[in-house]
Amino acid sequence: MKDTVEGYVEHIVFRNEENGYTVLNLSVDGSELTCVGVFQSIGEGEMIEAAGEYTSHNVYGQQFQVESYETKIPQDSVAMERYLGSGAIKGVGAALAARIVRRFGDDTLKIIGEQPERLAEVKGISIKKAREIAVQLSEKAEMQDAMMFLSGYGINLSLGIRIYKQYGDNVYKVMRENPYRIADDIPGVGFKTADEIATRAGISFDSEYRVKSGLYYLLTQTGTQGHVFLPQEVLLGRARELLHVLPEQMENYLTDMAMDRKIILKEQENSQGEKRTIVYASQNYYLELNTARMLHELNIICEEDRTQIAHRLEQLEKNSDTELDEIQKQAVMEAVCSGLMILTGGPGTGKTTTINAILHYFESEGLDILLAAPTGRAAKRMTEATGYEASTIHRLLELSGIVEESSANIHFERNEQNPLEADVIIIDEMSMVDINLMHALLSAVLPGTRLILVGDMNQLPSVGPGSVLRDMIRSERFPVVELTKIFRQAAQSDIVVNAHKIHAGDHPVLDNKSMDFFFLKRYDATLIQQVILTLIQKKLPKFVDADPLDIQVLAPMRKGALGVENLNVILQKYLNPPSKDKQEREHTNGIFREGDKVMQIKNNYQIEWEVRGKYGIAAEHGLGVFNGDLGIIREINSYGEVLTVEYDEHRYVEYSFKQLDELELAYAATIHKSQGSEYPAVIIPLLGGPRMLMTRNLLYTAVTRARKCVTLVGSDVTFQAMIDNHQEAARYTTLAERICEF
């Protein structure tokens, strides 16, 4: 049985305009009660009846946690004056409210509702203003009615407000006829939420609305597995599992959706000459098509004298005391003579030296150069390696927020209308760049600008959809220079040598005579956990001269004794134990504690960050925190319900407690999430796992994340099996085909 309280809003202490979360003081029978919960556009002075339960906060004492509430009509002239004078009605202050109530007394509400023009009898109110006051009161009553209607479908206040703002008075028609519209029209609302609501509304499980919405949902979700499209048989198979509708009942709907231009149907021929139908969400098809078109426009030959280039390069080698091999010289030549060029190679093959030679050449020509990488850590490494300022691609393009749910619709200030002002643009860690980010980048690059893309095509593909670097190389339409020679200095590192052996399918020697590559054989999960703790707490910090928090555990899996989730609980317990000096917050993702190492696990293009200078004063602002970004929890404010994380480059981000599902502990992380990052030391636990996951490619990526030391702990049998397993999960992409069409 829920408790109920009734009173008027005395004071709003805190309000999050984005999600409606509010802390307010409610005047109940002459005493104040602190209420917390999600409220619509509530104002001071409003009368409410709230249902919920009393809770006790360890700092702020007794509070009332509101689960639902109803705005009450003021019953007398005193309550009416308080309500009108609270600021709830625009243009009416305390003095004017007093005059209105003095004139009409207990009939005030009736007069406003039925004879609003009579308000003009009060000094200071015109006929126009009288109507505006009446309209505002009517709108508030209509919204309250809509909230009550939506609550009947199990819709909470926060979502109800967004639905009402989207549809207004049409909300009743939408909910009764086709609730699946909310999945299409309201950012952040998925098919499953709409499906639950539609079930309560009595929509049939094989309804046309439901089937089409489910099919479209599956196509838009393909990006989470890296795909741009799905073969029709795969799509219908997944739809059968989701919707419990037979494939033959759904095929006609695909044709209808194609006619409505929501999807694109294409024929594709495989290597055996067999044809199949493939299905794209329309935005994904045009994303690939336009990316291919822009790549084609940039792919021009620059008229340059190659003999003169070779001579100038020789001079630069002498001046900088650098010696390039023939392939590196070829890379510089291609960069100078091509509008678009790809430089690829594994660790220790001289990519940085080659990039620096390209930079020095273009600098000697007096050209404007921009450098960028997909993540903050990769950009920082690029800056350190070249001496030139590099930024993230998002910052380079001046991210300004997100317009729609799809990440394809992020808005950047730099675009076709406002392109980047540069002669040369160099992008590193290209294997991490997905099709959405590539499209945004190309939109801001004018034909005639040289674009140089650098990356290791043997790394794992991007977390987001597409396989841009590999598809571009596979198309064979662009100049590609692959560096293969391991240079003498790099050859002294067993991290580099063994990474290349792993990629080639050769088995490294595991004798622990190395200075930077170790394998500690253990065959019990509990023992492996103990070894990991010993390495982080005692052995590695001194060995690599780094803080324990800078040492990264990289696991192949999320689940299991040696999965990321379990390891994070153990590592938090020992590396950042509970303390009376540290605030903490329990969440479905675990306990967050001040001092914890955490990771952002989804792209958030709207969240604000600030760089804080002396005395905590903000010196710089920006938008966006991205999937895989690592930070430290600096403060947890239980009263304000805000958690503050410090990311790279001293960027501070404040998360409301309702946003904590975007964070997880990061003492251990999956190998996939480590792409583009580099750590002083990496620990890789290996004991077993699904064959489709435990691959050579995954192991190669993990090993190449370490700068000074790699320590593998676990089964050498699993290690050797991963090297022998060169299977890779197929990605459904057609960028290479689109490029070839041009």
Short mmCIF file of N, CA, C and O in Angstrom, two decimals, residues 354-429:
data_model
loop_
_atom_site.label_atom_id
_atom_site.label_comp_id
_atom_site.label_asym_id
_atom_site.label_seq_id
_atom_site.Cartn_x
_atom_site.Cartn_y
_atom_site.Cartn_z
N THR A 354 57.07 7.62 -40.79
CA THR A 354 56.55 7.98 -42.11
C THR A 354 55.61 9.18 -42.01
O THR A 354 55.68 10.11 -42.84
N ILE A 355 54.74 9.18 -40.99
CA ILE A 355 53.84 10.32 -40.79
C ILE A 355 54.66 11.59 -40.57
O ILE A 355 54.35 12.65 -41.14
N ASN A 356 55.70 11.49 -39.75
CA ASN A 356 56.55 12.67 -39.50
C ASN A 356 57.22 13.17 -40.77
O ASN A 356 57.33 14.38 -40.99
N ALA A 357 57.66 12.25 -41.63
CA ALA A 357 58.28 12.65 -42.90
C ALA A 357 57.26 13.37 -43.79
O ALA A 357 57.56 14.39 -44.42
N ILE A 358 56.04 12.84 -43.81
CA ILE A 358 54.96 13.48 -44.60
C ILE A 358 54.68 14.88 -44.04
O ILE A 358 54.54 15.86 -44.80
N LEU A 359 54.61 14.97 -42.71
CA LEU A 359 54.35 16.27 -42.07
C LEU A 359 55.44 17.28 -42.41
O LEU A 359 55.14 18.43 -42.78
N HIS A 360 56.70 16.86 -42.30
CA HIS A 360 57.81 17.79 -42.57
C HIS A 360 57.81 18.24 -44.03
O HIS A 360 58.12 19.39 -44.34
N TYR A 361 57.45 17.30 -44.93
CA TYR A 361 57.41 17.66 -46.35
C TYR A 361 56.36 18.74 -46.59
O TYR A 361 56.64 19.79 -47.20
N PHE A 362 55.14 18.50 -46.12
CA PHE A 362 54.06 19.47 -46.36
C PHE A 362 54.31 20.78 -45.62
O PHE A 362 53.94 21.85 -46.10
N GLU A 363 54.94 20.69 -44.46
CA GLU A 363 55.26 21.91 -43.72
C GLU A 363 56.27 22.75 -44.50
O GLU A 363 56.16 23.99 -44.55
N SER A 364 57.24 22.08 -45.14
CA SER A 364 58.23 22.81 -45.94
C SER A 364 57.59 23.48 -47.16
O SER A 364 58.11 24.44 -47.71
N GLU A 365 56.41 22.98 -47.54
CA GLU A 365 55.66 23.56 -48.66
C GLU A 365 54.76 24.71 -48.19
O GLU A 365 54.08 25.34 -49.00
N GLY A 366 54.72 24.90 -46.88
CA GLY A 366 53.88 25.98 -46.32
C GLY A 366 52.41 25.66 -46.29
O GLY A 366 51.57 26.57 -46.28
N LEU A 367 52.07 24.36 -46.25
CA LEU A 367 50.66 23.97 -46.28
C LEU A 367 50.08 23.90 -44.87
O LEU A 367 50.79 23.61 -43.90
N ASP A 368 48.78 24.13 -44.76
CA ASP A 368 48.07 24.01 -43.48
C ASP A 368 47.70 22.55 -43.25
O ASP A 368 47.06 21.93 -44.11
N ILE A 369 48.06 22.02 -42.06
CA ILE A 369 47.89 20.60 -41.78
C ILE A 369 47.03 20.42 -40.53
O ILE A 369 47.23 21.11 -39.53
N LEU A 370 46.09 19.47 -40.57
CA LEU A 370 45.29 19.10 -39.40
C LEU A 370 45.49 17.63 -39.10
O LEU A 370 45.53 16.79 -40.02
N LEU A 371 45.62 17.29 -37.81
CA LEU A 371 45.80 15.91 -37.38
C LEU A 371 44.66 15.51 -36.45
O LEU A 371 44.25 16.31 -35.61
N ALA A 372 44.19 14.27 -36.58
CA ALA A 372 43.10 13.82 -35.70
C ALA A 372 43.11 12.31 -35.58
O ALA A 372 43.71 11.59 -36.39
N ALA A 373 42.44 11.83 -34.53
CA ALA A 373 42.27 10.40 -34.29
C ALA A 373 40.90 10.19 -33.65
O ALA A 373 40.29 11.13 -33.15
N PRO A 374 40.39 8.96 -33.65
CA PRO A 374 39.01 8.75 -33.16
C PRO A 374 38.82 8.98 -31.67
O PRO A 374 37.73 9.34 -31.24
N THR A 375 39.85 8.73 -30.84
CA THR A 375 39.68 8.86 -29.39
C THR A 375 40.67 9.87 -28.82
O THR A 375 41.69 10.19 -29.45
N GLY A 376 40.37 10.34 -27.61
CA GLY A 376 41.25 11.29 -26.94
C GLY A 376 42.62 10.70 -26.69
O GLY A 376 43.65 11.38 -26.85
N ARG A 377 42.67 9.42 -26.28
CA ARG A 377 43.96 8.78 -26.00
C ARG A 377 44.80 8.64 -27.28
O ARG A 377 46.01 8.86 -27.26
N ALA A 378 44.14 8.26 -28.38
CA ALA A 378 44.86 8.11 -29.64
C ALA A 378 45.36 9.47 -30.14
O ALA A 378 46.47 9.58 -30.67
N ALA A 379 44.55 10.51 -29.95
CA ALA A 379 44.97 11.86 -30.36
C ALA A 379 46.16 12.33 -29.52
O ALA A 379 47.10 12.96 -30.04
N LYS A 380 46.14 12.01 -28.22
CA LYS A 380 47.24 12.40 -27.34
C LYS A 380 48.54 11.70 -27.77
O LYS A 380 49.61 12.31 -27.81
N ARG A 381 48.43 10.40 -28.12
CA ARG A 381 49.60 9.66 -28.59
C ARG A 381 50.13 10.26 -29.89
O ARG A 381 51.33 10.35 -30.11
N MET A 382 49.23 10.66 -30.76
CA MET A 382 49.62 11.25 -32.04
C MET A 382 50.37 12.56 -31.82
O MET A 382 51.39 12.84 -32.47
N THR A 383 49.88 13.36 -30.87
CA THR A 383 50.56 14.63 -30.53
C THR A 383 51.96 14.36 -30.02
O THR A 383 52.94 15.01 -30.42
N GLU A 384 52.08 13.39 -29.10
CA GLU A 384 53.39 13.06 -28.52
C GLU A 384 54.36 12.53 -29.57
O GLU A 384 55.56 12.82 -29.53
N ALA A 385 53.85 11.75 -30.53
CA ALA A 385 54.71 11.12 -31.53
C ALA A 385 55.16 12.09 -32.62
O ALA A 385 56.24 11.93 -33.20
N THR A 386 54.34 13.12 -32.91
CA THR A 386 54.65 14.00 -34.04
C THR A 386 55.10 15.40 -33.61
O THR A 386 55.74 16.10 -34.39
N GLY A 387 54.72 15.80 -32.38
CA GLY A 387 55.01 17.18 -31.96
C GLY A 387 54.00 18.18 -32.51
O GLY A 387 54.10 19.37 -32.25
N TYR A 388 53.01 17.68 -33.26
CA TYR A 388 51.95 18.54 -33.79
C TYR A 388 50.68 18.31 -32.97
O TYR A 388 50.40 17.18 -32.55
N GLU A 389 49.90 19.35 -32.78
CA GLU A 389 48.67 19.22 -32.01
C GLU A 389 47.66 18.38 -32.79
O GLU A 389 47.33 18.69 -33.93
N ALA A 390 47.19 17.30 -32.16
CA ALA A 390 46.15 16.46 -32.76
C ALA A 390 44.91 16.50 -31.87
O ALA A 390 45.02 16.65 -30.66
N SER A 391 43.75 16.38 -32.48
CA SER A 391 42.50 16.39 -31.71
C SER A 391 41.69 15.15 -32.04
O SER A 391 42.05 14.39 -32.95
N THR A 392 40.62 14.93 -31.30
CA THR A 392 39.70 13.87 -31.71
C THR A 392 38.98 14.33 -32.99
O THR A 392 38.87 15.53 -33.25
N ILE A 393 38.48 13.37 -33.73
CA ILE A 393 37.74 13.72 -34.95
C ILE A 393 36.50 14.52 -34.59
O ILE A 393 36.13 15.48 -35.28
N HIS A 394 35.84 14.14 -33.49
CA HIS A 394 34.64 14.87 -33.07
C HIS A 394 34.94 16.33 -32.77
O HIS A 394 34.17 17.23 -33.12
N ARG A 395 36.07 16.56 -32.11
CA ARG A 395 36.41 17.95 -31.79
C ARG A 395 36.85 18.69 -33.05
O ARG A 395 36.57 19.87 -33.22
N LEU A 396 37.57 18.00 -33.93
CA LEU A 396 37.99 18.60 -35.20
C LEU A 396 36.77 19.09 -35.98
O LEU A 396 36.77 20.17 -36.57
N LEU A 397 35.70 18.28 -35.95
CA LEU A 397 34.48 18.62 -36.71
C LEU A 397 33.54 19.52 -35.92
O LEU A 397 32.49 19.90 -36.41
N GLU A 398 33.93 19.85 -34.68
CA GLU A 398 33.17 20.77 -33.82
C GLU A 398 31.76 20.24 -33.57
O GLU A 398 30.76 20.80 -34.01
N LEU A 399 31.72 19.14 -32.83
CA LEU A 399 30.47 18.53 -32.43
C LEU A 399 29.58 19.54 -31.70
O LEU A 399 30.03 20.24 -30.81
N SER A 400 28.32 19.59 -32.09
CA SER A 400 27.42 20.54 -31.42
C SER A 400 26.18 19.88 -30.85
O SER A 400 25.25 20.53 -30.44
N GLY A 401 26.13 18.56 -30.83
CA GLY A 401 24.98 17.87 -30.25
C GLY A 401 24.38 16.90 -31.23
O GLY A 401 24.86 16.71 -32.34
N ILE A 402 23.29 16.28 -30.84
CA ILE A 402 22.63 15.27 -31.68
C ILE A 402 21.20 15.73 -32.00
O ILE A 402 20.53 16.29 -31.15
N VAL A 403 20.79 15.49 -33.21
CA VAL A 403 19.47 15.94 -33.63
C VAL A 403 18.44 14.83 -33.46
O VAL A 403 17.34 15.04 -32.99
N GLU A 404 18.80 13.63 -33.84
CA GLU A 404 17.87 12.51 -33.77
C GLU A 404 18.55 11.35 -33.08
O GLU A 404 19.72 11.39 -32.75
N GLU A 405 17.78 10.27 -32.90
CA GLU A 405 18.30 9.12 -32.18
C GLU A 405 19.49 8.51 -32.90
O GLU A 405 20.45 8.09 -32.30
N SER A 406 19.41 8.41 -34.22
CA SER A 406 20.48 7.76 -34.97
C SER A 406 21.75 8.56 -34.91
O SER A 406 21.78 9.76 -35.10
N SER A 407 22.87 7.85 -34.67
CA SER A 407 24.15 8.55 -34.60
C SER A 407 24.58 9.04 -35.97
O SER A 407 25.56 9.75 -36.11
N ALA A 408 23.85 8.62 -37.01
CA ALA A 408 24.14 9.15 -38.34
C ALA A 408 23.74 10.61 -38.44
O ALA A 408 24.14 11.31 -39.35
N ASN A 409 22.92 11.06 -37.50
CA ASN A 409 22.39 12.41 -37.56
C ASN A 409 22.99 13.35 -36.51
O ASN A 409 22.35 14.29 -36.08
N ILE A 410 24.21 13.06 -36.08
CA ILE A 410 24.90 13.98 -35.19
C ILE A 410 25.13 15.27 -35.96
O ILE A 410 25.42 15.24 -37.16
N HIS A 411 25.02 16.38 -35.27
CA HIS A 411 25.27 17.64 -35.95
C HIS A 411 26.66 18.15 -35.61
O HIS A 411 27.03 18.30 -34.46
N PHE A 412 27.46 18.38 -36.65
CA PHE A 412 28.77 19.00 -36.52
C PHE A 412 28.73 20.37 -37.16
O PHE A 412 28.08 20.57 -38.19
N GLU A 413 29.43 21.31 -36.54
CA GLU A 413 29.52 22.66 -37.12
C GLU A 413 30.31 22.63 -38.43
O GLU A 413 30.08 23.45 -39.32
N ARG A 414 31.28 21.70 -38.51
CA ARG A 414 32.04 21.55 -39.76
C ARG A 414 31.33 20.52 -40.64
O ARG A 414 31.15 19.37 -40.27
N ASN A 415 30.91 20.97 -41.84
CA ASN A 415 30.16 20.11 -42.74
C ASN A 415 30.28 20.65 -44.16
O ASN A 415 31.20 21.45 -44.44
N GLU A 416 29.36 20.26 -45.04
CA GLU A 416 29.45 20.72 -46.44
C GLU A 416 29.40 22.25 -46.55
O GLU A 416 30.08 22.84 -47.39
N GLN A 417 28.59 22.88 -45.70
CA GLN A 417 28.45 24.34 -45.75
C GLN A 417 29.61 25.07 -45.07
O GLN A 417 29.89 26.23 -45.36
N ASN A 418 30.27 24.39 -44.15
CA ASN A 418 31.36 25.01 -43.39
C ASN A 418 32.52 24.02 -43.29
O ASN A 418 32.81 23.47 -42.23
N PRO A 419 33.23 23.78 -44.43
CA PRO A 419 34.26 22.73 -44.45
C PRO A 419 35.51 23.11 -43.64
O PRO A 419 35.71 24.27 -43.28
N LEU A 420 36.31 22.09 -43.37
CA LEU A 420 37.57 22.29 -42.65
C LEU A 420 38.52 23.12 -43.52
O LEU A 420 38.60 22.92 -44.73
N GLU A 421 39.23 24.02 -42.86
CA GLU A 421 40.17 24.89 -43.57
C GLU A 421 41.57 24.30 -43.43
O GLU A 421 42.27 24.55 -42.46
N ALA A 422 41.94 23.46 -44.38
CA ALA A 422 43.25 22.80 -44.34
C ALA A 422 43.63 22.36 -45.74
O ALA A 422 42.78 22.15 -46.61
N ASP A 423 44.95 22.23 -45.96
CA ASP A 423 45.45 21.68 -47.22
C ASP A 423 45.66 20.18 -47.11
O ASP A 423 45.55 19.45 -48.09
N VAL A 424 46.00 19.74 -45.87
CA VAL A 424 46.29 18.33 -45.62
C VAL A 424 45.61 17.91 -44.32
O VAL A 424 45.71 18.62 -43.31
N ILE A 425 44.95 16.77 -44.33
CA ILE A 425 44.34 16.21 -43.12
C ILE A 425 44.84 14.79 -42.95
O ILE A 425 44.75 13.97 -43.88
N ILE A 426 45.39 14.49 -41.78
CA ILE A 426 45.91 13.15 -41.49
C ILE A 426 45.09 12.55 -40.34
O ILE A 426 44.99 13.15 -39.27
N ILE A 427 44.51 11.38 -40.57
CA ILE A 427 43.70 10.70 -39.56
C ILE A 427 44.40 9.40 -39.17
O ILE A 427 44.68 8.56 -40.02
N ASP A 428 44.66 9.21 -37.88
CA ASP A 428 45.31 8.00 -37.38
C ASP A 428 44.26 7.05 -36.81
O ASP A 428 43.11 7.44 -36.58
N GLU A 429 44.68 5.80 -36.54
CA GLU A 429 43.81 4.76 -35.96
C GLU A 429 42.51 4.60 -36.76
O GLU A 429 41.42 4.52 -36.22
#
